[in-house]
Coordinates of C-alpha atoms in Angstrom, one line a residue:
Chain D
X1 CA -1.3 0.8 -9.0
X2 CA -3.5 3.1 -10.7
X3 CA -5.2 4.2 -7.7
X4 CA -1.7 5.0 -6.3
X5 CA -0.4 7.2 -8.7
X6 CA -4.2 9.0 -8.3
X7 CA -3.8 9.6 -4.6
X8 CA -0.4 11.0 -5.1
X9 CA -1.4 13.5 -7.6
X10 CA -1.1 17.0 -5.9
X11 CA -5.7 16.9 -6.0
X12 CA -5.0 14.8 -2.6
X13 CA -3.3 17.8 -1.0
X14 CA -6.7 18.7 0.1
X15 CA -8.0 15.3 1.0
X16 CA -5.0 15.0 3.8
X17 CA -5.8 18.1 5.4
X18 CA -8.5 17.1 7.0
X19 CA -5.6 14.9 9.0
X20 CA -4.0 17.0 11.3
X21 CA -0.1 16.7 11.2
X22 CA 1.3 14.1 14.0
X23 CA 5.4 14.9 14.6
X24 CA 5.9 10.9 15.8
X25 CA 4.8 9.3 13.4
X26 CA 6.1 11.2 10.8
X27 CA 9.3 10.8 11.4
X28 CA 9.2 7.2 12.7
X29 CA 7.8 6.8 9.4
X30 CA 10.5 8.4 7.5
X31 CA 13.2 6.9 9.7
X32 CA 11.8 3.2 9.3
X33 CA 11.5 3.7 5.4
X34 CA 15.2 5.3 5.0
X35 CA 16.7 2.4 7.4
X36 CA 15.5 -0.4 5.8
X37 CA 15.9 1.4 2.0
X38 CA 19.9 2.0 3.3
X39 CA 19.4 -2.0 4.2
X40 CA 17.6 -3.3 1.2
X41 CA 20.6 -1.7 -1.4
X42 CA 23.0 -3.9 0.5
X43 CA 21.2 -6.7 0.5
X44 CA 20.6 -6.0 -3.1
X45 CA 24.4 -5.4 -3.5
X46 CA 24.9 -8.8 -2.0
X47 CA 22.4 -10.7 -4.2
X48 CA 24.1 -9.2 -7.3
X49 CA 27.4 -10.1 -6.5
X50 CA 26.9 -13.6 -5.4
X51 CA 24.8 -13.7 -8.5
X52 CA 27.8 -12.7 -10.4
X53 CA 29.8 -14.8 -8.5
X54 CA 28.4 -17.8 -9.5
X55 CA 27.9 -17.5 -13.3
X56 CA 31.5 -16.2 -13.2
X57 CA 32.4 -19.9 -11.1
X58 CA 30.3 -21.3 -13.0
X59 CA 31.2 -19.8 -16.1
X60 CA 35.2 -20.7 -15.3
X61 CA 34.7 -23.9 -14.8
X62 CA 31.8 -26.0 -16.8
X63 CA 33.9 -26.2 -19.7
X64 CA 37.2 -27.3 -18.6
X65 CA 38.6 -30.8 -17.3
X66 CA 41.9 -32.0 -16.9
X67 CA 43.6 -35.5 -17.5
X68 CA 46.3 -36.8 -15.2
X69 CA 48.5 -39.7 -15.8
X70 CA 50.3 -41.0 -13.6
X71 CA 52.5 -44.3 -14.5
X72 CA 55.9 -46.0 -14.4
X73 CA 58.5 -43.2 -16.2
X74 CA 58.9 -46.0 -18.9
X75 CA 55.2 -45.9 -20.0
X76 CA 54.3 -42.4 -19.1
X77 CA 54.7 -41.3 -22.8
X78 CA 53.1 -44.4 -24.0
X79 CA 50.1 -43.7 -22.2
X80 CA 50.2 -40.1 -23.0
X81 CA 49.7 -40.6 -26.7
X82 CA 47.0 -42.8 -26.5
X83 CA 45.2 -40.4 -24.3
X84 CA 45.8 -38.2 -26.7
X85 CA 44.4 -40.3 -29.4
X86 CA 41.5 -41.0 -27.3
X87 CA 41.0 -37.2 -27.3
X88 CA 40.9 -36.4 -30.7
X89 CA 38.0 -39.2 -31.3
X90 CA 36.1 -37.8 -28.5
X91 CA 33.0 -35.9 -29.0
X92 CA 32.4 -32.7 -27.7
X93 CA 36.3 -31.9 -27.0
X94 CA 36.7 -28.5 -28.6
X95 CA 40.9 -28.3 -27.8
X96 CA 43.4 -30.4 -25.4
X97 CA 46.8 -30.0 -25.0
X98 CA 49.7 -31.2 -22.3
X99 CA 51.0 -28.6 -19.9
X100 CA 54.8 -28.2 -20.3
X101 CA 57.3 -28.2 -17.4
X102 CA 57.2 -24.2 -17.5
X103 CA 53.4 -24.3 -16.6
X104 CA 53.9 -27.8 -14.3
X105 CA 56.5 -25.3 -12.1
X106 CA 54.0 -22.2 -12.5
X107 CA 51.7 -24.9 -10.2
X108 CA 53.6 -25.6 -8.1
X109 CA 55.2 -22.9 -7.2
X110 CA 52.8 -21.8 -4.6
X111 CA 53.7 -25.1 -2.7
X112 CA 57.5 -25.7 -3.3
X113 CA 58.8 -22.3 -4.0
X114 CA 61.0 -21.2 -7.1
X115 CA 63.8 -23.1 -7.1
X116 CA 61.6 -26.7 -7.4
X117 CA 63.9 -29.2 -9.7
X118 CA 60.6 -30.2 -11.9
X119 CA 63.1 -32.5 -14.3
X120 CA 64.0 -34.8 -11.5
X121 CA 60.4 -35.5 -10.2
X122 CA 58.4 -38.3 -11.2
X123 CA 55.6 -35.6 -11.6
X124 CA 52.4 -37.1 -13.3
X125 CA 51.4 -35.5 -16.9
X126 CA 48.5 -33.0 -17.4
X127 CA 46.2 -32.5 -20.1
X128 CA 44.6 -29.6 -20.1
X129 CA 41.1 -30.1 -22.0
X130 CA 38.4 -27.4 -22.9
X131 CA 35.0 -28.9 -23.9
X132 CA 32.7 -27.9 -26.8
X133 CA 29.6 -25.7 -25.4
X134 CA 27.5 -29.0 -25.3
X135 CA 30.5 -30.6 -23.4
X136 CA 31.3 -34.2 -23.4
X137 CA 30.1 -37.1 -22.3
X138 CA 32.3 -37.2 -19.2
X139 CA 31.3 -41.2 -18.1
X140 CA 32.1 -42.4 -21.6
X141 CA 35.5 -40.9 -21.6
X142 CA 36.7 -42.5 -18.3
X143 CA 35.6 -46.2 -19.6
X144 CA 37.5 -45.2 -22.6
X145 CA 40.7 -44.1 -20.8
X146 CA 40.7 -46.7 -18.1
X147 CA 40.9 -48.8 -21.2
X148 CA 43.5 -47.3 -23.7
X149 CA 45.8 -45.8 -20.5
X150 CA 45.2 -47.1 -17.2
X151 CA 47.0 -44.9 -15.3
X152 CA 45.0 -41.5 -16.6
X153 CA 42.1 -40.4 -14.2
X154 CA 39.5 -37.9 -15.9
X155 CA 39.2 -35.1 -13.4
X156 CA 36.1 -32.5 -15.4
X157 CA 36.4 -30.1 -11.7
X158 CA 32.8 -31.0 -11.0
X159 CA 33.4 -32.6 -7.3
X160 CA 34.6 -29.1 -6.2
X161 CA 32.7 -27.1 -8.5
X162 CA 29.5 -27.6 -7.6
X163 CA 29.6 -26.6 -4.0
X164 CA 31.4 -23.5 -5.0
X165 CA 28.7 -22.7 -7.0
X166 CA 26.1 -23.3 -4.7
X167 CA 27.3 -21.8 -2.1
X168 CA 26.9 -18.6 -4.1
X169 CA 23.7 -19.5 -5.0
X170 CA 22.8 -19.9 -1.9
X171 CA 24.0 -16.1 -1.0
X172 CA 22.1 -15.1 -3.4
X173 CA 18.8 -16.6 -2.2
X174 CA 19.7 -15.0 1.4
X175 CA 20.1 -11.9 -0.2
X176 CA 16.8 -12.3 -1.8
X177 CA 15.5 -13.4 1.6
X178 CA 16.8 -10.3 3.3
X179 CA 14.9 -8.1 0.6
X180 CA 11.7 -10.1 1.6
X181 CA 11.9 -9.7 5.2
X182 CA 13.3 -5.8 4.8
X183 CA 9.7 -5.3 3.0
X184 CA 8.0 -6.9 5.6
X185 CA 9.5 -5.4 8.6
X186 CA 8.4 -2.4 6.5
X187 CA 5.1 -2.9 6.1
X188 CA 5.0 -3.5 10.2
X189 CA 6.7 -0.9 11.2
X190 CA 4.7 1.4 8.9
X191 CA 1.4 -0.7 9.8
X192 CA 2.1 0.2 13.7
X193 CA 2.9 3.9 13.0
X194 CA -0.6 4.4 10.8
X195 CA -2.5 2.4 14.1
X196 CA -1.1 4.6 16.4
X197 CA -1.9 7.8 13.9
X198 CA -5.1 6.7 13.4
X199 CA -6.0 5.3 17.0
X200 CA -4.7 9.5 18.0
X201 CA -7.1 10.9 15.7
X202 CA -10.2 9.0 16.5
X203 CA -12.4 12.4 17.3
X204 CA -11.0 13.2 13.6
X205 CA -12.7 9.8 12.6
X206 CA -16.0 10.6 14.3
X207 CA -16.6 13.8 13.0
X208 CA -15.9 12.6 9.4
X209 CA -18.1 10.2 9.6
X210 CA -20.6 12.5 11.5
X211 CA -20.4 14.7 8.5
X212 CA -20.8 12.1 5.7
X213 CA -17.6 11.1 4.5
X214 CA -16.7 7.8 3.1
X215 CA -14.2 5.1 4.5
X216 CA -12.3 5.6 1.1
X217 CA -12.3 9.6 2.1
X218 CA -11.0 9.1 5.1
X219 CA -8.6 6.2 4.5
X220 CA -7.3 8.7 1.7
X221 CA -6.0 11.4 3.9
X222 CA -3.8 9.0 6.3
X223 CA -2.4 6.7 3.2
X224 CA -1.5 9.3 1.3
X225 CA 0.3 11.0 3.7
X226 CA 1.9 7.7 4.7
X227 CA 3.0 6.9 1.3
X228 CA 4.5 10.1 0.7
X229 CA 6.5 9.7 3.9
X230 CA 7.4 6.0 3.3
X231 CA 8.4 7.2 -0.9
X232 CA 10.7 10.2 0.7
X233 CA 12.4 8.2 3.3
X234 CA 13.1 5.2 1.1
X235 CA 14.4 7.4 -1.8
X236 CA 17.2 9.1 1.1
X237 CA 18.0 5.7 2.6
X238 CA 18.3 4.3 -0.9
X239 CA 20.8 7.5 -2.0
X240 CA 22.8 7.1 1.4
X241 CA 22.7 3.1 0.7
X242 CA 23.8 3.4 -3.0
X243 CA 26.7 6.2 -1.6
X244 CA 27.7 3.5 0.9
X245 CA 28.1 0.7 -2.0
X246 CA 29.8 3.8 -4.4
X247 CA 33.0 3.9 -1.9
X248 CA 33.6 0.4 -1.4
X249 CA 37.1 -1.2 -3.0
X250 CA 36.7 -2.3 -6.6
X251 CA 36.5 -5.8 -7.4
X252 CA 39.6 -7.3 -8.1
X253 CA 41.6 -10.5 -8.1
X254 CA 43.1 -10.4 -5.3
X255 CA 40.6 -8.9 -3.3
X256 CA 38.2 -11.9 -4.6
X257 CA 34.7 -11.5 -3.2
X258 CA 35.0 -9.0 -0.4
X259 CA 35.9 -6.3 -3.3
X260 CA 33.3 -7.6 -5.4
X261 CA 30.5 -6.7 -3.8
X262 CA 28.8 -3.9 -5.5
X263 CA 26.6 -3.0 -8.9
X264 CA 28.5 -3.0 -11.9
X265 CA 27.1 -1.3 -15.4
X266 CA 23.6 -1.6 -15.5
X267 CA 23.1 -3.1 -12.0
X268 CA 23.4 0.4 -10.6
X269 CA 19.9 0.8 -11.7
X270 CA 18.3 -2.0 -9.8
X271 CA 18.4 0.4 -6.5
X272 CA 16.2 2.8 -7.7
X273 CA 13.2 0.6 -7.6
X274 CA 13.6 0.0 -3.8
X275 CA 11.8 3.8 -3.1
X276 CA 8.9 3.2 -5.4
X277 CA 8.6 -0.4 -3.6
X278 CA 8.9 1.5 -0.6
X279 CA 6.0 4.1 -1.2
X280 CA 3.9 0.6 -2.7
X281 CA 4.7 -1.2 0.8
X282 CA 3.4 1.9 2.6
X283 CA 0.5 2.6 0.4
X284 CA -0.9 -1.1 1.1
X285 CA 0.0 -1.8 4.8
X286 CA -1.9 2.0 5.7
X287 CA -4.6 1.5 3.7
X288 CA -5.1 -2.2 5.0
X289 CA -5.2 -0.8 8.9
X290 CA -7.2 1.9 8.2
X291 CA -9.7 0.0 6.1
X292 CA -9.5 -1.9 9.4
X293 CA -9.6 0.3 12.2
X294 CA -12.2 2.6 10.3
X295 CA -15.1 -0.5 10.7
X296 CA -14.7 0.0 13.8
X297 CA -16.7 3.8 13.8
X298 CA -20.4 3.2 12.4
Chain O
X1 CA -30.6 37.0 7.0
X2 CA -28.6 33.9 5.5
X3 CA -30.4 31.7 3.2
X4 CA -29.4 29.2 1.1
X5 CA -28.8 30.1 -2.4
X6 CA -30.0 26.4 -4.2
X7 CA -33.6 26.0 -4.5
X8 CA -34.7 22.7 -2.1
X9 CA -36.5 20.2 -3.8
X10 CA -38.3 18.1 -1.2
X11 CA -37.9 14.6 -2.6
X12 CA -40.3 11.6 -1.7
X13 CA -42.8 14.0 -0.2
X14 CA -45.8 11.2 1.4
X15 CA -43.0 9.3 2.5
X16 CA -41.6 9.0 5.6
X17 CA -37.7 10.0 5.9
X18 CA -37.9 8.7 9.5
X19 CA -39.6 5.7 10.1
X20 CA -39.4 3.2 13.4
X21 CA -41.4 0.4 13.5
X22 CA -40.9 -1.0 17.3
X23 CA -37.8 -0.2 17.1
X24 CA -36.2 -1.0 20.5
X25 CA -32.4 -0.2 21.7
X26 CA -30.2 -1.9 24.5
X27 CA -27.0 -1.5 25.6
X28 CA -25.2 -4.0 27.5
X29 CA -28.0 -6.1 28.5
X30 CA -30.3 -2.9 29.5
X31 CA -33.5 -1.7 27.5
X32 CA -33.4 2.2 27.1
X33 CA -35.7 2.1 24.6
X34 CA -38.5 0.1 23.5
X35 CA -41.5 -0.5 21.2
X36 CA -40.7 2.9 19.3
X37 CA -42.9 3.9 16.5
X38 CA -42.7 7.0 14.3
X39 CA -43.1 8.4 11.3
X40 CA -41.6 11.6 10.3
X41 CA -43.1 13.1 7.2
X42 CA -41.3 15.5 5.0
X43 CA -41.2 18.8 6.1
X44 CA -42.2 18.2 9.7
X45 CA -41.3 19.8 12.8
X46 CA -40.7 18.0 15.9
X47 CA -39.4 18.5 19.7
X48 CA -38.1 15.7 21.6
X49 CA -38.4 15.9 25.2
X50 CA -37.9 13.5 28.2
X51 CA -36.0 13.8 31.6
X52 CA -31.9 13.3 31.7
X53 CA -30.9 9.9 30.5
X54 CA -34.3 8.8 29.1
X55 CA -32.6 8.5 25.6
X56 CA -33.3 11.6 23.7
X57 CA -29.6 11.4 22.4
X58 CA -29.4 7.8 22.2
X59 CA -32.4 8.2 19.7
X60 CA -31.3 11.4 17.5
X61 CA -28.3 8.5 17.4
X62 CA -30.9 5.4 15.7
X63 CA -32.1 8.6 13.4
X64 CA -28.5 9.0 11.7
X65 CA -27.7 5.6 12.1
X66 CA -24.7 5.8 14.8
X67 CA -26.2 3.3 16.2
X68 CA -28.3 0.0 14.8
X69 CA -31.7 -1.1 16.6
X70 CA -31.7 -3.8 18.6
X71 CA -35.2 -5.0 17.3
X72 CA -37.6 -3.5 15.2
X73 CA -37.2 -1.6 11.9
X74 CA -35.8 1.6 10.8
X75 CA -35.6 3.1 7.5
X76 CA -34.0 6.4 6.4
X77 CA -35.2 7.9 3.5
X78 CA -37.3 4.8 3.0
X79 CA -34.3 2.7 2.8
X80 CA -34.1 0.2 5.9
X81 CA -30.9 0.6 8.1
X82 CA -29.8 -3.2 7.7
X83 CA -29.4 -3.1 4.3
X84 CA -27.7 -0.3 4.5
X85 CA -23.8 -0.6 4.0
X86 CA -21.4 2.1 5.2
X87 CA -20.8 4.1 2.0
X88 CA -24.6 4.4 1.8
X89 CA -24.8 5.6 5.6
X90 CA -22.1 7.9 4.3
X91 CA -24.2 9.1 1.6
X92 CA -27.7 9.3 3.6
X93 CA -25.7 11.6 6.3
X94 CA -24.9 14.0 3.7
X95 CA -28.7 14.5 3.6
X96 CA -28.5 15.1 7.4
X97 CA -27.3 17.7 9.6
X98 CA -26.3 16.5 13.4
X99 CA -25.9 19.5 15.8
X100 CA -24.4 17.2 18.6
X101 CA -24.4 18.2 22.5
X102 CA -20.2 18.0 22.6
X103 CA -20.1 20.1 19.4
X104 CA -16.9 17.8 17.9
X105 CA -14.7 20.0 15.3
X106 CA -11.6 19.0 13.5
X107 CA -9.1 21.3 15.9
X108 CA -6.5 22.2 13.7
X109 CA -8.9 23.3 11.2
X110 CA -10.2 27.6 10.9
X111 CA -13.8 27.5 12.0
X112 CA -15.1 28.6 8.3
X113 CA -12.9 25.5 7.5
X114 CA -15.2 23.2 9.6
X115 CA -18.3 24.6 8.9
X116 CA -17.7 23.8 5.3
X117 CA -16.5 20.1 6.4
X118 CA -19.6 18.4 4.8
X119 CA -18.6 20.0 1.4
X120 CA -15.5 19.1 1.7
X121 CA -15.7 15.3 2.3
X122 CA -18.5 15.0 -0.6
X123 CA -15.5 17.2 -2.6
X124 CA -17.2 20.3 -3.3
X125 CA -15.9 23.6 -3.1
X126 CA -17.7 25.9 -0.5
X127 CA -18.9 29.4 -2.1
X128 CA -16.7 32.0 -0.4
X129 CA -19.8 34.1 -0.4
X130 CA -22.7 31.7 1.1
X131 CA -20.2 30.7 3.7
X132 CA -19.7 34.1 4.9
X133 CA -23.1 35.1 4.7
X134 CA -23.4 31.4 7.2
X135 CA -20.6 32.8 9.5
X136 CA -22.4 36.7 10.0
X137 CA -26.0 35.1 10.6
X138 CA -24.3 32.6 13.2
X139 CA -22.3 35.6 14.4
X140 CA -18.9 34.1 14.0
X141 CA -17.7 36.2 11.1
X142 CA -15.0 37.4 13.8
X143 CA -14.0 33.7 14.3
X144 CA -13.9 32.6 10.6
X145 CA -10.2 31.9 11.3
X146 CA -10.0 31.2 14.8
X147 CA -9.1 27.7 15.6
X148 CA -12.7 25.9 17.6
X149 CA -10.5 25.3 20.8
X150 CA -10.7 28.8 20.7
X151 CA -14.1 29.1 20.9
X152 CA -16.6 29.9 23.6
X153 CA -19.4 26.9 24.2
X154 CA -22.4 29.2 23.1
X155 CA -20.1 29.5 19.7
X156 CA -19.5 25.9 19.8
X157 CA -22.9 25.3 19.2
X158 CA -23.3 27.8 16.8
X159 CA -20.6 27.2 14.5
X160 CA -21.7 23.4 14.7
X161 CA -25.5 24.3 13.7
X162 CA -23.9 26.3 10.6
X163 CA -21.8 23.2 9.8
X164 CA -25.2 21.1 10.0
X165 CA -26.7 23.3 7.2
X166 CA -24.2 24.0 5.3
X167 CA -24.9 21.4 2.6
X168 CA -28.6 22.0 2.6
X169 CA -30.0 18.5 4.2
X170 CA -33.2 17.1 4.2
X171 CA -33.4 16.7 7.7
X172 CA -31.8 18.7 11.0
X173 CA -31.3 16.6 14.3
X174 CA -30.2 19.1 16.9
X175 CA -29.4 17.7 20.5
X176 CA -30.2 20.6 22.9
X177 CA -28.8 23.2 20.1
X178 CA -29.2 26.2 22.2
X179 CA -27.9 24.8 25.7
X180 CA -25.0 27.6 25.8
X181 CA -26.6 30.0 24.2
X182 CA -28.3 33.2 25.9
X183 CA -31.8 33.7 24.9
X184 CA -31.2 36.3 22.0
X185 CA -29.1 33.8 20.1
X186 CA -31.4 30.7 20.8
X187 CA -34.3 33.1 18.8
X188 CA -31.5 33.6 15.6
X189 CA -30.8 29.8 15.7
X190 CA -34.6 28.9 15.9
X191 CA -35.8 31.4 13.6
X192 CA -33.1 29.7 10.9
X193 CA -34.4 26.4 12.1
X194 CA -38.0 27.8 11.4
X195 CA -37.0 29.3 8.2
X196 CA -35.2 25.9 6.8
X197 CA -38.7 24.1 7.6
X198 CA -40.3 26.4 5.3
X199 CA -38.4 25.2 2.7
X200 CA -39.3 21.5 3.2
X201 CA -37.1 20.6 5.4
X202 CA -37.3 18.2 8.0
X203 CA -36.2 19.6 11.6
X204 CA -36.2 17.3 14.8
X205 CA -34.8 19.2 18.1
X206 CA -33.9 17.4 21.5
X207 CA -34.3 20.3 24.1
X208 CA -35.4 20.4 27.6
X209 CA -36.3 24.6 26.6
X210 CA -40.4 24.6 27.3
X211 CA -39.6 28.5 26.3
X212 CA -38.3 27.5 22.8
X213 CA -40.7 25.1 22.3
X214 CA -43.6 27.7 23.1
X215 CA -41.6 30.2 20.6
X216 CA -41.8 27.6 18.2
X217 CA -44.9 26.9 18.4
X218 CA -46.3 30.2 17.7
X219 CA -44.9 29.9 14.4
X220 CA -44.8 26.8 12.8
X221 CA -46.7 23.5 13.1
X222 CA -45.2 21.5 15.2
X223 CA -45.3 18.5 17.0
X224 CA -43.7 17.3 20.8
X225 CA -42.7 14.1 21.5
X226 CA -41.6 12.5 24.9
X227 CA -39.6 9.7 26.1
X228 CA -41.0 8.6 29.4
X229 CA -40.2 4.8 30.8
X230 CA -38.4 3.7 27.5
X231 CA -41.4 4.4 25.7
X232 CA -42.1 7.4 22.8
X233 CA -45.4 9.7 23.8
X234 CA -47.4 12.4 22.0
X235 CA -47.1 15.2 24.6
X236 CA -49.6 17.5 25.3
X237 CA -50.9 20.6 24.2
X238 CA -50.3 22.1 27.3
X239 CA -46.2 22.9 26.2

């Protein structure tokens, strides 16, 4: 890293001189590194939202459960206070309470519309638990309920949580993936550009040599010049990119996801280490093919 | 006249800075040269002469270590070439100056720019003065900022024999450094090449010129060589 930051210190101007300046790849170089900056803030974007997206799932759910009885209308109130009894000598319950007809319509709603007579149904009673934050034993309950009131079933949301969660997860990872494979196509794109620079300049090569310069001399002037060009094209695809992500909707309910994908707070700074990653990408893949090619000229 | 402004200290004097030992060189399958053995001494002064295509350039090539022998032993400055690794060839050819046939110049760079190449790669800065005193005795103060395409061939070869002593070397290889030149400025460029002999240095000169050589040899010591059927000869005193 230390070598980098030496090369790009304005004592190199010289050093690259020697290069003279090629128009193509230039700005295939700049083009390439401002693409796939503008590509790498989404895919960022993406990996921060899902990763938001799943602590928030995650988050919503881990500590809730619900009990549901469902029994004869004679014994539904029976059974209700024993669950209820159970509940209070559970470990790890931190609150419970039964939802009232108000909330039981609020549910249903959605399904039945307004005018749903919830005083005539034989509806099923819900308990509504939240757990301590080390939770309950989940297991330990259920033998207890199936004991004390048969007709309660113990549902703690983790049959449908846990795909939620990693399906988020999983967008995250392809997020990350995308980064990965953004840098690579990168460091190919830029590797081809400083081949063809280099395989153009070969008389340049030859009289280098001819005159006593060093592979590390040599190699300077073309890295240099590709870094700088990989570190200014990133840094205006990364300010185009993070523009892009600065005019999508904001994140809210309704929206869901699709609105939430963006940086919030202090995310807005992860962007700005795609250029320097950039200029690091372009730094190593020039320096590896002319270290290469150079072997090739005694 | 130009001269150069550093003293020259003639290091390893009694040593050989060019030594083959039957050396012998082929390329693809074909011996151009064989059973070569030389010494050059410090401070020598040598012609190398042969007809077309007997290797004279292929061997100025073995003595700056372009190319590697394909048998035998050659060491540079004392140092044999096969130990060498490519930073030290680097840093041996910075005690050499090549005047090449095809006079090769970095063509977006001025021509005071090239000739002060070798200073630049070893990251020195040229003296503004020496290298226009260089450019007046060469005779290309006129073309200090020209670009070389712009150049004739006769100030090719010049501006390539300044770049060759720009940095002062311990040894000269030129191959056929006055071939464009009229006879006027082939007496400037030997007389420089004489006068860097002088001062220790080492000068070796591929020519086919019998009328340089002769010039030559009316002032300085020197000594001919020939390649004739792969192999390297004294020639004789009859040049």
């Amino acid at each position: 890293m230390r070598r980098l930051f030496d090369m790009l210190r304005s004592e190199g101007r010289g050093v690259d001189r020697v290069v003279p300046p090629t128009g193509f790849t230039a700005r295939l170089t700049l083009l390439t590194a401002a693409a796939m900056a503008f590509l790498a803030v989404f895919a960022l974007a993406l990996s921060l939202a899902t990763g938001r997206l799943a602590d928030r799932w995650a988050d919503a759910l881990a500590r809730s459960a619900t009990i549901r009885i469902s029994a004869p209308a004679d014994q539904i109130e029976a059974q209700a206070a024993a669950v209820l009894a159970v509940l209070e000598t559970t470990p790890g319950i931190e609150s419970f309470r039964i939802l009232d007809d108000a909330e039981m319509k609020a549910l249903l709603d959605p399904w039945f519309g307004p005018d749903l007579p919830v005083e005539s149904l034989p509806l099923p009673k819900l308990i509504e638990i939240v757990e301590t934050v080390a939770g309950a034993d989940a297991e330990g309950l259920r033998l207890r309920l199936a004991t004390e009131a048969p007709g309660a079933v113990l549902d703690d949301h983790t049959r449908w949580r846990r795909p939620l969660v990693e399906a988020a997860g999983r967008l995250r990872t392809l997020g990350l993936v995308s980064l990965v494979l953004i840098g690579a196509a990168t460091a190919g794109m830029i590797t081809l550009a400083a081949q063809a620079a280099l395989a153009a300049n070969g008389q340049v090569i030859r009289v280098l040599r001819l005159v006593g310069a060093r592979d590390q001399f040599i190699a300077r002037a073309f890295v240099r010049r590709f870094t700088l060009r990989g570190l200014w094209g990133a840094l205006g695809g990364t300010a185009l990119g993070m523009m892009a992500v600065a005019v999508l909707p904001e994140a809210d309910d309704a929206g869901g996801f699709l609105t939430g994908l963006g940086f919030t707070g202090a995310h807005w700074l992860w962007p700005l280490i795609i250029p320097p990653l950039a200029a690091l990408v372009a730094y190593a893949a020039t320096r590896a093919a002319a270290l290469r090619m150079l072997k090739e000229v005694r | 006249m130009w001269r150069f402004a550093r003293p020259v200290a003639v290091k390893g004097w009694g040593r050989a800075v060019i030594e083959l030992q039957n050396v012998a060189m082929s390329y693809g399958g074909r011996e151009l040269l064989s059973e070569m053995t030389l010494r050059l001494m410090p401070g020598s002064f040598h012609f190398l002469t042969g007809p077309s295509g007997a290797g004279k350039t292929t061997f100025l090539k073995l003595c700056y270590a372009e190319l590697s022998p394909s048998s035998g032993m050659l060491s540079l400055f004392d140092r044999d070439v096969r130990m060498m690794t490519r930073d030290d060839v680097a840093a041996m050819r910075q005690r050499i100056g090549v005047v090449h046939q095809d006079c090769q110049f970095l063509d977006h760079l001025s021509v005071a720019e090239n000739i002060a190449l070798p200073l630049s790669v070893s990251r020195r800065a040229a003296d503004p003065k020496e290298l226009r005193e260089l450019l007046s005795w060469v005779g290309l103060r006129a073309q200090a900022d020209a670009l070389p395409p712009q150049l004739s061939g006769g100030e090719r070869q010049r501006a390539a024999l300044a770049r060759a002593v720009m940095m002062s070397p311990d040894i000269i290889l030129a191959d056929e450094p006055t071939g464009n030149l009229d006879w006027e400025m082939s007496q400037r460029l030997l007389n420089l090449l004489i006068e860097l002999n002088r001062m220790g240095k080492t000068v070796l000169i591929a020519t086919h010129d019998l009328n340089l050589i002769r010039t030559a040899k009316s002032q300085v010591a020197t000594r001919v060589l020939r390649i004739a059927n792969q192999r390297l000869q004294l020639a004789g005193a009859d040049l």
